Amino acid sequence: GQQVMQIPQYQHVQEGEDFTTYCNSSTTLSNIQWYKQRPGGHPVFLIQLVKSGEVKKQKRLTFQFGEAKKNSSLHITATQTTDVGTYFCAGRGNDYKLSFGAGTTVTVRA
Amino acid sequence: SQTIHQWPATLVQPVGSPLSLECTVEGTSNPNLYWYRQAAGRGLQLLFYSIGIGQISSEVPQNLSASRPQDRQFILSSKKLLLSDSGFYLCAWSATGLGGEQFFGPGTRLTVL
């Protein structure tokens, strides 16, 4: 099956700054999903991208699916303390299964 | 609305003891069900998934097993726990196929001593 790599593993951000986390697959994906897990909590679905080059926004979060459907990014602007947590991407391959990346754990300095 | 329950929330078990974790889903029929394990500070490892009653697919060879005795019930078991079985166990369901968005339960934090 496909492997989904996510970088960076850790992201330490000053409150108010922007950052981006990246997700790359070894094979073409039919869709990519993003989840957020707060400390001590469980993953919560954020969004799904299906089309090549698709861009979706949720307030300060911008999600992008690459033209080749093998990579994705999550960009957060003006980071707030509420953005703390681990962000996972998950790609759906030809076997219809989701493969999760290892996640980017975000901490925020006030 | 749909809800997913897992219990217990935390569990401390000695090495060699049996394990049974239960997951139930409400408000939906014929869900796809999943068991994941998350080691401390790590990503999600898919252990088992099920597309229907009695249908279990294993992703990783291990000393764990899963069963689906009812449409909305998914059980994770072990006859003898190992130290390496410690972790955060998450049950999830999806409605739109194996690759659809997944909804996770609150998880069970298992410590094997």
Short mmCIF file of C-alpha atoms in Angstrom, two decimals:
data_model
loop_
_atom_site.label_atom_id
_atom_site.label_comp_id
_atom_site.label_asym_id
_atom_site.label_seq_id
_atom_site.Cartn_x
_atom_site.Cartn_y
_atom_site.Cartn_z
CA GLY A 1 0.00 0.00 0.00
CA GLN A 2 0.92 3.66 -0.16
CA GLN A 3 3.08 5.37 2.41
CA VAL A 4 2.25 8.83 3.60
CA MET A 5 5.06 10.94 4.98
CA GLN A 6 4.43 14.08 6.96
CA ILE A 7 6.86 16.87 7.85
CA PRO A 8 7.84 18.42 10.11
CA GLN A 9 7.26 16.08 13.03
CA TYR A 10 7.26 19.01 15.45
CA GLN A 11 6.46 22.65 14.89
CA HIS A 12 7.07 25.28 17.56
CA VAL A 13 5.35 28.50 16.61
CA GLN A 14 5.23 31.97 18.10
CA GLU A 15 1.65 33.08 18.60
CA GLY A 16 0.59 35.18 15.64
CA GLU A 17 3.00 33.59 13.18
CA ASP A 18 2.13 31.38 10.23
CA PHE A 19 3.28 27.82 9.58
CA THR A 20 2.80 25.01 7.09
CA THR A 21 2.83 21.23 7.45
CA TYR A 22 3.38 18.99 4.46
CA CYS A 23 2.18 15.57 3.48
CA ASN A 24 3.68 13.41 0.70
CA SER A 25 2.58 10.07 -0.70
CA SER A 26 4.60 7.50 -2.61
CA THR A 27 1.60 6.88 -4.87
CA THR A 28 -1.29 8.84 -6.34
CA LEU A 29 -4.16 9.33 -3.92
CA SER A 30 -7.88 9.41 -4.63
CA ASN A 31 -8.41 11.78 -1.73
CA ILE A 32 -6.60 13.26 1.21
CA GLN A 33 -8.04 14.04 4.60
CA TRP A 34 -6.79 16.10 7.51
CA TYR A 35 -7.45 15.46 11.17
CA LYS A 36 -6.59 17.32 14.36
CA GLN A 37 -5.89 15.67 17.70
CA ARG A 38 -5.81 17.90 20.76
CA PRO A 39 -3.50 16.82 23.61
CA GLY A 40 -5.11 13.92 25.44
CA GLY A 41 -7.93 13.73 22.89
CA HIS A 42 -8.85 11.76 19.82
CA PRO A 43 -8.43 12.69 16.14
CA VAL A 44 -11.20 14.85 14.74
CA PHE A 45 -11.90 15.12 11.03
CA LEU A 46 -11.18 18.56 9.57
CA ILE A 47 -11.54 18.31 5.80
CA GLN A 48 -11.29 16.15 2.70
CA LEU A 49 -9.74 17.13 -0.64
CA VAL A 50 -10.54 15.17 -3.78
CA LYS A 51 -9.67 17.16 -6.89
CA SER A 52 -6.24 17.82 -8.31
CA GLY A 53 -5.03 21.26 -7.24
CA GLU A 54 -7.98 21.74 -4.89
CA VAL A 55 -7.73 24.43 -2.24
CA LYS A 56 -10.10 24.73 0.70
CA LYS A 57 -10.16 27.19 3.56
CA GLN A 58 -11.52 26.97 7.08
CA LYS A 59 -11.06 30.34 8.73
CA ARG A 60 -7.28 30.57 9.30
CA LEU A 61 -6.57 27.10 7.89
CA THR A 62 -5.82 26.58 4.19
CA PHE A 63 -5.64 23.08 2.78
CA GLN A 64 -4.20 22.25 -0.61
CA PHE A 65 -4.06 19.08 -2.72
CA GLY A 66 -1.23 18.89 -5.21
CA GLU A 67 -1.70 18.77 -8.97
CA ALA A 68 -0.34 15.22 -9.11
CA LYS A 69 -2.53 14.19 -6.14
CA LYS A 70 0.54 12.92 -4.29
CA ASN A 71 1.04 15.73 -1.83
CA SER A 72 -0.91 18.10 0.35
CA SER A 73 -0.30 20.96 2.72
CA LEU A 74 -1.99 22.65 5.64
CA HIS A 75 -1.17 26.30 6.21
CA ILE A 76 -2.26 28.08 9.38
CA THR A 77 -2.10 31.85 9.55
CA ALA A 78 -1.85 33.95 12.71
CA THR A 79 -1.41 30.92 14.97
CA GLN A 80 -3.40 30.94 18.19
CA THR A 81 -3.08 28.85 21.34
CA THR A 82 -6.21 26.98 20.25
CA ASP A 83 -4.21 25.59 17.32
CA VAL A 84 -2.13 23.42 19.68
CA GLY A 85 -2.32 19.73 18.86
CA THR A 86 -1.23 17.14 16.33
CA TYR A 87 -2.35 17.44 12.73
CA PHE A 88 -2.56 14.25 10.70
CA CYS A 89 -3.00 13.84 7.01
CA ALA A 90 -4.50 10.61 5.69
CA GLY A 91 -4.43 9.54 2.08
CA ARG A 92 -6.82 7.17 0.36
CA GLY A 93 -5.09 4.92 -2.14
CA ASN A 94 -6.25 2.58 -4.86
CA ASP A 95 -6.99 -0.08 -2.25
CA TYR A 96 -9.56 2.34 -0.79
CA LYS A 97 -7.81 2.31 2.57
CA LEU A 98 -6.65 5.37 4.46
CA SER A 99 -2.99 5.65 5.36
CA PHE A 100 -2.21 8.14 8.09
CA GLY A 101 0.91 10.23 8.26
CA ALA A 102 2.85 10.33 11.52
CA GLY A 103 1.47 13.79 12.28
CA THR A 104 2.87 17.24 12.99
CA THR A 105 2.71 18.21 16.65
CA VAL A 106 2.24 21.95 17.07
CA THR A 107 3.11 23.93 20.17
CA VAL A 108 2.51 27.65 20.49
CA ARG A 109 4.58 30.20 22.42
CA ALA A 110 2.41 32.96 23.79
CA SER B 1 -26.81 12.04 15.24
CA GLN B 2 -24.11 9.41 15.32
CA THR B 3 -22.03 8.72 18.39
CA ILE B 4 -19.25 6.28 19.11
CA HIS B 5 -18.47 4.87 22.51
CA GLN B 6 -15.38 3.15 23.82
CA TRP B 7 -14.67 1.64 27.18
CA PRO B 8 -12.91 1.55 29.42
CA ALA B 9 -11.22 4.95 29.15
CA THR B 10 -8.08 3.76 30.90
CA LEU B 11 -6.80 0.33 31.76
CA VAL B 12 -3.74 -1.01 33.56
CA GLN B 13 -3.08 -4.70 33.02
CA PRO B 14 -0.26 -7.08 33.95
CA VAL B 15 1.76 -8.83 31.27
CA GLY B 16 0.14 -12.09 30.28
CA SER B 17 -3.38 -11.06 31.21
CA PRO B 18 -6.28 -11.05 28.72
CA LEU B 19 -7.75 -7.96 27.13
CA SER B 20 -11.16 -6.96 25.88
CA LEU B 21 -11.92 -3.47 24.61
CA GLU B 22 -15.36 -2.64 23.33
CA CYS B 23 -16.57 -0.08 20.84
CA THR B 24 -20.16 0.65 19.88
CA VAL B 25 -21.63 3.04 17.37
CA GLU B 26 -25.08 4.61 17.56
CA GLY B 27 -27.16 6.37 14.95
CA THR B 28 -25.92 4.61 11.82
CA SER B 29 -26.29 1.24 10.14
CA ASN B 30 -23.66 -1.01 8.60
CA PRO B 31 -20.70 1.24 9.40
CA ASN B 32 -17.14 0.37 8.50
CA LEU B 33 -15.30 -0.08 11.78
CA TYR B 34 -11.62 0.30 12.59
CA TRP B 35 -9.20 -0.31 15.44
CA TYR B 36 -6.08 1.84 15.61
CA ARG B 37 -3.19 1.93 18.05
CA GLN B 38 -1.25 5.06 18.80
CA ALA B 39 2.02 4.77 20.69
CA ALA B 40 2.98 7.77 22.82
CA GLY B 41 3.78 10.74 20.58
CA ARG B 42 3.37 8.67 17.44
CA GLY B 43 0.99 8.32 14.52
CA LEU B 44 -1.95 6.00 14.00
CA GLN B 45 -1.37 2.34 13.21
CA LEU B 46 -4.35 0.56 11.68
CA LEU B 47 -4.81 -2.80 13.39
CA PHE B 48 -8.11 -4.14 12.08
CA TYR B 49 -11.03 -3.05 9.98
CA SER B 50 -14.45 -4.51 9.33
CA ILE B 51 -16.94 -3.89 6.57
CA GLY B 52 -19.67 -6.05 8.09
CA ILE B 53 -20.70 -8.48 10.81
CA GLY B 54 -18.15 -11.25 11.18
CA GLN B 55 -15.86 -9.73 8.53
CA ILE B 56 -12.48 -8.77 9.96
CA SER B 57 -9.32 -7.78 8.12
CA SER B 58 -6.04 -7.67 9.95
CA GLU B 59 -3.41 -5.16 8.92
CA VAL B 60 -0.57 -6.03 11.25
CA PRO B 61 0.41 -9.47 12.58
CA GLN B 62 0.34 -9.41 16.35
CA ASN B 63 -1.17 -11.10 19.38
CA LEU B 64 -4.36 -9.07 19.13
CA SER B 65 -7.63 -10.12 17.52
CA ALA B 66 -10.88 -8.39 16.67
CA SER B 67 -14.47 -9.47 16.40
CA ARG B 68 -17.70 -7.90 15.22
CA PRO B 69 -20.56 -9.83 16.79
CA GLN B 70 -23.15 -7.17 15.95
CA ASP B 71 -23.49 -4.53 13.27
CA ARG B 72 -22.43 -1.67 15.50
CA GLN B 73 -20.15 -3.46 17.94
CA PHE B 74 -16.43 -3.98 17.51
CA ILE B 75 -14.28 -5.76 20.07
CA LEU B 76 -10.50 -5.86 20.39
CA SER B 77 -9.07 -8.78 22.33
CA SER B 78 -5.91 -10.47 23.42
CA LYS B 79 -5.35 -13.73 25.24
CA LYS B 80 -2.01 -12.65 26.70
CA LEU B 81 -0.85 -9.05 26.76
CA LEU B 82 2.73 -8.05 26.05
CA LEU B 83 4.54 -4.94 27.28
CA SER B 84 4.59 -3.71 23.69
CA ASP B 85 0.78 -3.69 23.62
CA SER B 86 0.73 -0.52 25.71
CA GLY B 87 -0.71 2.44 23.87
CA PHE B 88 -3.77 4.47 23.05
CA TYR B 89 -6.39 2.37 21.28
CA LEU B 90 -8.84 4.18 19.08
CA CYS B 91 -11.99 2.85 17.49
CA ALA B 92 -13.37 4.66 14.47
CA TRP B 93 -16.23 4.32 12.01
CA SER B 94 -16.90 5.54 8.51
CA ALA B 95 -20.02 5.54 6.43
CA THR B 96 -18.80 6.14 2.91
CA GLY B 97 -16.45 3.27 2.22
CA LEU B 98 -13.06 2.33 3.57
CA GLY B 99 -11.49 5.60 2.41
CA GLY B 100 -14.19 7.90 3.69
CA GLU B 101 -13.91 10.33 6.54
CA GLN B 102 -13.54 8.59 9.84
CA PHE B 103 -15.06 9.44 13.19
CA PHE B 104 -13.04 8.42 16.20
CA GLY B 105 -14.11 7.34 19.64
CA PRO B 106 -12.58 8.80 22.81
CA GLY B 107 -10.00 6.01 23.02
CA THR B 108 -8.70 3.62 25.66
CA ARG B 109 -5.33 4.26 27.21
CA LEU B 110 -3.80 0.85 27.97
CA THR B 111 -0.74 0.37 30.14
CA VAL B 112 0.75 -3.09 30.38
CA LEU B 113 3.05 -3.57 33.37
#
